[in-house]
PDB file of C-alpha atoms in Angstrom:
ATOM      1  CA  UNK B1254      -0.186   0.004  -0.109  1.00 49.00           C
ATOM      2  CA  UNK B1255       2.808   2.547   0.768  1.00 48.00           C
ATOM      3  CA  UNK B1256       4.310   1.744  -2.438  1.00 44.00           C
ATOM      4  CA  UNK B1257       1.074   2.501  -4.448  1.00 45.00           C
ATOM      5  CA  UNK B1258       0.544   5.835  -2.382  1.00 43.00           C
ATOM      6  CA  UNK B1259       4.038   6.754  -3.097  1.00 40.00           C
ATOM      7  CA  UNK B1260       3.757   5.992  -6.766  1.00 40.00           C
ATOM      8  CA  UNK B1261       0.440   8.093  -7.056  1.00 39.00           C
ATOM      9  CA  UNK B1262       2.006  11.023  -5.268  1.00 39.00           C
ATOM     10  CA  UNK B1263       5.149  10.786  -7.351  1.00 40.00           C
ATOM     11  CA  UNK B1264       3.149  10.599 -10.769  1.00 39.00           C
ATOM     12  CA  UNK B1265       0.982  13.381  -9.845  1.00 40.00           C
ATOM     13  CA  UNK B1266       3.965  15.736  -8.877  1.00 39.00           C
ATOM     14  CA  UNK B1267       5.348  14.830 -12.247  1.00 41.00           C
ATOM     15  CA  UNK B1268       2.165  15.211 -14.129  1.00 43.00           C
ATOM     16  CA  UNK B1269       1.344  18.640 -12.403  1.00 41.00           C
ATOM     17  CA  UNK B1270       4.493  20.258 -11.497  1.00 43.00           C
ATOM     18  CA  UNK B1271       4.531  23.720  -9.806  1.00 39.00           C
ATOM     19  CA  UNK B1272       5.143  26.240 -12.404  1.00 43.00           C
ATOM     20  CA  UNK B1273       7.686  28.793 -11.710  1.00 44.00           C
ATOM     21  CA  UNK B1274       5.339  31.120 -13.695  1.00 45.00           C
ATOM     22  CA  UNK B1275       2.378  30.630 -11.875  1.00 50.00           C
ATOM     23  CA  UNK B1276       2.497  33.903  -9.969  1.00 51.00           C
ATOM     24  CA  UNK B1277       3.137  35.567 -13.324  1.00 64.00           C
ATOM     25  CA  UNK B1278      -0.323  34.554 -14.651  1.00 91.00           C
ATOM     26  CA  UNK B1279      -1.595  37.202 -12.463  1.00 96.00           C
ATOM     27  CA  UNK B1280      -0.708  41.024 -12.563  1.00 97.00           C
ATOM     28  CA  UNK B1281      -2.241  43.823 -10.276  1.00 98.00           C
ATOM     29  CA  UNK B1282      -3.117  47.281 -11.299  1.00 98.00           C
ATOM     30  CA  UNK B1283      -3.712  49.261  -8.035  1.00 98.00           C
ATOM     31  CA  UNK B1284      -3.365  52.749  -6.640  1.00 97.00           C
ATOM     32  CA  UNK B1285      -1.537  51.342  -3.749  1.00 97.00           C
ATOM     33  CA  UNK B1286       0.402  48.054  -4.262  1.00 97.00           C
ATOM     34  CA  UNK B1287       1.246  47.227  -0.519  1.00 95.00           C
ATOM     35  CA  UNK B1288       3.362  44.055  -0.683  1.00 95.00           C
ATOM     36  CA  UNK B1289       1.599  42.581  -3.886  1.00 94.00           C
ATOM     37  CA  UNK B1290       4.141  40.971  -6.526  1.00 93.00           C
ATOM     38  CA  UNK B1291       3.488  42.021 -10.066  1.00 95.00           C
ATOM     39  CA  UNK B1292       1.638  45.025  -9.095  1.00 98.00           C
ATOM     40  CA  UNK B1293       1.728  48.315 -10.739  1.00 98.00           C
ATOM     41  CA  UNK B1294       0.436  51.896  -9.986  1.00 98.00           C
ATOM     42  CA  UNK B1295       0.544  53.169 -13.478  1.00 97.00           C
ATOM     43  CA  UNK B1296      -0.742  51.764 -16.924  1.00 97.00           C
ATOM     44  CA  UNK B1297       2.547  52.452 -18.208  1.00 96.00           C
ATOM     45  CA  UNK B1298       4.573  50.292 -15.875  1.00 97.00           C
ATOM     46  CA  UNK B1299       1.793  47.693 -16.210  1.00 97.00           C
ATOM     47  CA  UNK B1300       2.099  47.558 -20.015  1.00 96.00           C
ATOM     48  CA  UNK B1301       6.168  47.476 -19.811  1.00 96.00           C
ATOM     49  CA  UNK B1302       5.986  44.451 -17.568  1.00 96.00           C
ATOM     50  CA  UNK B1303       3.153  42.618 -19.406  1.00 96.00           C
ATOM     51  CA  UNK B1304       4.483  42.995 -23.157  1.00 91.00           C
ATOM     52  CA  UNK B1305       8.132  43.906 -22.397  1.00 92.00           C
ATOM     53  CA  UNK B1306       8.795  41.320 -19.622  1.00 94.00           C
ATOM     54  CA  UNK B1307       6.161  38.773 -19.514  1.00 94.00           C
ATOM     55  CA  UNK B1308       5.280  38.406 -23.096  1.00 94.00           C
ATOM     56  CA  UNK B1309       2.016  36.511 -22.854  1.00 95.00           C
ATOM     57  CA  UNK B1310       1.033  34.009 -25.399  1.00 94.00           C
ATOM     58  CA  UNK B1311      -2.137  31.794 -26.253  1.00 93.00           C
ATOM     59  CA  UNK B1312      -0.795  28.897 -24.082  1.00 94.00           C
ATOM     60  CA  UNK B1313       0.277  31.446 -21.324  1.00 95.00           C
ATOM     61  CA  UNK B1314      -1.881  34.087 -21.012  1.00 96.00           C
ATOM     62  CA  UNK B1315      -2.125  37.103 -18.267  1.00 97.00           C
ATOM     63  CA  UNK B1316      -4.863  38.378 -16.158  1.00 97.00           C
ATOM     64  CA  UNK B1317      -4.551  42.008 -14.862  1.00 98.00           C
ATOM     65  CA  UNK B1318      -6.671  42.518 -11.682  1.00 98.00           C
ATOM     66  CA  UNK B1319      -7.585  46.170 -12.013  1.00 98.00           C
ATOM     67  CA  UNK B1320      -8.379  47.495  -8.561  1.00 98.00           C
ATOM     68  CA  UNK B1321     -10.553  50.323  -7.576  1.00 98.00           C
ATOM     69  CA  UNK B1322      -9.195  53.602  -8.661  1.00 97.00           C
ATOM     70  CA  UNK B1323      -8.891  55.548 -11.952  1.00 97.00           C
ATOM     71  CA  UNK B1324      -5.898  54.550 -14.094  1.00 98.00           C
ATOM     72  CA  UNK B1325      -4.291  56.077 -17.395  1.00 97.00           C
ATOM     73  CA  UNK B1326      -4.638  54.942 -20.885  1.00 97.00           C
ATOM     74  CA  UNK B1327      -3.637  51.486 -21.805  1.00 97.00           C
ATOM     75  CA  UNK B1328      -2.357  50.391 -25.213  1.00 95.00           C
ATOM     76  CA  UNK B1329      -1.620  47.154 -26.966  1.00 94.00           C
ATOM     77  CA  UNK B1330       0.257  46.938 -30.205  1.00 92.00           C
ATOM     78  CA  UNK B1331       0.869  43.612 -32.020  1.00 90.00           C
ATOM     79  CA  UNK B1332       0.684  41.655 -28.946  1.00 91.00           C
ATOM     80  CA  UNK B1333      -2.372  40.399 -26.731  1.00 94.00           C
ATOM     81  CA  UNK B1334      -3.552  37.381 -24.462  1.00 96.00           C
ATOM     82  CA  UNK B1335      -4.419  39.558 -21.706  1.00 97.00           C
ATOM     83  CA  UNK B1336      -7.629  39.893 -19.657  1.00 97.00           C
ATOM     84  CA  UNK B1337      -8.168  43.175 -17.729  1.00 98.00           C
ATOM     85  CA  UNK B1338     -10.494  42.282 -14.966  1.00 98.00           C
ATOM     86  CA  UNK B1339     -11.920  45.240 -13.008  1.00 98.00           C
ATOM     87  CA  UNK B1340     -13.797  45.782  -9.537  1.00 98.00           C
ATOM     88  CA  UNK B1341     -16.824  46.756 -11.104  1.00 97.00           C
ATOM     89  CA  UNK B1342     -17.758  49.786 -13.628  1.00 96.00           C
ATOM     90  CA  UNK B1343     -18.078  52.229 -10.769  1.00 95.00           C
ATOM     91  CA  UNK B1344     -15.019  51.082  -9.100  1.00 98.00           C
ATOM     92  CA  UNK B1345     -12.187  50.610 -11.703  1.00 98.00           C
ATOM     93  CA  UNK B1346     -11.723  53.223 -14.526  1.00 97.00           C
ATOM     94  CA  UNK B1347      -9.302  53.586 -17.279  1.00 97.00           C
ATOM     95  CA  UNK B1348      -8.996  57.141 -18.148  1.00 96.00           C
ATOM     96  CA  UNK B1349      -7.755  59.503 -20.815  1.00 95.00           C
ATOM     97  CA  UNK B1350      -8.293  63.388 -20.073  1.00 90.00           C
ATOM     98  CA  UNK B1351      -6.351  64.551 -23.297  1.00 88.00           C
ATOM     99  CA  UNK B1352      -6.763  63.636 -26.817  1.00 91.00           C
ATOM    100  CA  UNK B1353      -5.016  60.237 -26.117  1.00 93.00           C
ATOM    101  CA  UNK B1354      -7.702  57.267 -26.559  1.00 96.00           C
ATOM    102  CA  UNK B1355      -8.360  55.702 -23.192  1.00 97.00           C
ATOM    103  CA  UNK B1356      -7.564  52.139 -24.728  1.00 96.00           C
ATOM    104  CA  UNK B1357      -5.578  51.938 -28.068  1.00 95.00           C
ATOM    105  CA  UNK B1358      -5.506  48.658 -29.663  1.00 94.00           C
ATOM    106  CA  UNK B1359      -3.406  47.945 -32.800  1.00 94.00           C
ATOM    107  CA  UNK B1360      -3.215  44.243 -34.153  1.00 91.00           C
ATOM    108  CA  UNK B1361      -3.689  42.604 -30.855  1.00 93.00           C
ATOM    109  CA  UNK B1362      -5.293  39.109 -30.235  1.00 95.00           C
ATOM    110  CA  UNK B1363      -7.472  37.730 -27.562  1.00 95.00           C
ATOM    111  CA  UNK B1364      -7.725  40.837 -25.297  1.00 96.00           C
ATOM    112  CA  UNK B1365     -10.667  40.924 -22.689  1.00 97.00           C
ATOM    113  CA  UNK B1366     -11.976  43.671 -20.804  1.00 97.00           C
ATOM    114  CA  UNK B1367     -14.475  43.048 -17.896  1.00 98.00           C
ATOM    115  CA  UNK B1368     -16.291  44.754 -14.954  1.00 98.00           C
ATOM    116  CA  UNK B1369     -14.685  48.316 -15.507  1.00 98.00           C
ATOM    117  CA  UNK B1370     -15.240  51.769 -17.136  1.00 97.00           C
ATOM    118  CA  UNK B1371     -13.287  53.091 -20.043  1.00 97.00           C
ATOM    119  CA  UNK B1372     -13.614  56.959 -20.005  1.00 95.00           C
ATOM    120  CA  UNK B1373     -12.121  59.503 -22.443  1.00 95.00           C
ATOM    121  CA  UNK B1374     -12.344  63.313 -23.142  1.00 91.00           C
ATOM    122  CA  UNK B1375     -12.468  62.409 -26.898  1.00 91.00           C
ATOM    123  CA  UNK B1376     -11.976  58.829 -27.810  1.00 93.00           C
ATOM    124  CA  UNK B1377     -12.488  55.990 -25.224  1.00 95.00           C
ATOM    125  CA  UNK B1378     -11.232  52.811 -27.782  1.00 92.00           C
ATOM    126  CA  UNK B1379      -9.242  53.141 -30.573  1.00 94.00           C
ATOM    127  CA  UNK B1380      -8.907  49.953 -32.760  1.00 92.00           C
ATOM    128  CA  UNK B1381      -6.593  49.781 -35.530  1.00 92.00           C
ATOM    129  CA  UNK B1382      -5.948  46.544 -37.727  1.00 89.00           C
ATOM    130  CA  UNK B1383      -6.557  43.129 -37.078  1.00 89.00           C
ATOM    131  CA  UNK B1384      -7.377  41.353 -33.744  1.00 89.00           C
ATOM    132  CA  UNK B1385      -9.860  40.152 -31.214  1.00 92.00           C
ATOM    133  CA  UNK B1386     -11.130  41.406 -28.069  1.00 93.00           C
ATOM    134  CA  UNK B1387     -14.228  40.987 -25.656  1.00 95.00           C
ATOM    135  CA  UNK B1388     -15.913  43.255 -23.656  1.00 96.00           C
ATOM    136  CA  UNK B1389     -18.083  42.129 -20.639  1.00 97.00           C
ATOM    137  CA  UNK B1390     -19.854  44.374 -18.387  1.00 98.00           C
ATOM    138  CA  UNK B1391     -17.825  47.598 -19.605  1.00 97.00           C
ATOM    139  CA  UNK B1392     -19.152  51.097 -19.600  1.00 96.00           C
ATOM    140  CA  UNK B1393     -17.621  53.021 -22.190  1.00 95.00           C
ATOM    141  CA  UNK B1394     -17.991  57.061 -22.180  1.00 94.00           C
ATOM    142  CA  UNK B1395     -16.344  59.604 -24.461  1.00 92.00           C
ATOM    143  CA  UNK B1396     -17.005  63.312 -24.952  1.00 85.00           C
ATOM    144  CA  UNK B1397     -17.414  65.676 -22.240  1.00 67.00           C
ATOM    145  CA  UNK B1398     -15.562  65.256 -18.663  1.00 58.00           C
ATOM    146  CA  UNK B1399     -14.306  61.671 -18.370  1.00 56.00           C
ATOM    147  CA  UNK B1400     -15.639  59.498 -15.459  1.00 50.00           C
ATOM    148  CA  UNK B1401     -17.639  62.310 -14.088  1.00 45.00           C
ATOM    149  CA  UNK B1402     -20.017  62.691 -17.036  1.00 38.00           C
TER     150      UNK B1402
END
């Protein structure tokens, strides 16, 4: 019986190894990161890590947990495989107060935006070229005063 239990546990450990990247599957966008790993307080720093360091793929995507707060514009160029999951439309806001789009996408694949607000003075979403994205429970506002309209 001991041999069988040992064999079963050993087999499970081989078939289901702990991934060194498991922590990298989740990133955070927060106003205050505290001690969170892979946490960023600006959209620019998050983008640099996601597409400059982490490089998600179809088999290894990333989820960004967007906490309560208002964050600057996001952009994606010829990349993708990221889900931006907010804390609710009244709590997580991606915003542009100038002429820059709040979300700018060019040739990106498998992006998802969930449970957040995208607000801009002029252009909320700018899509250029091919790609795919889904929006679930996303409020989009353009024109007037961002996030206060």
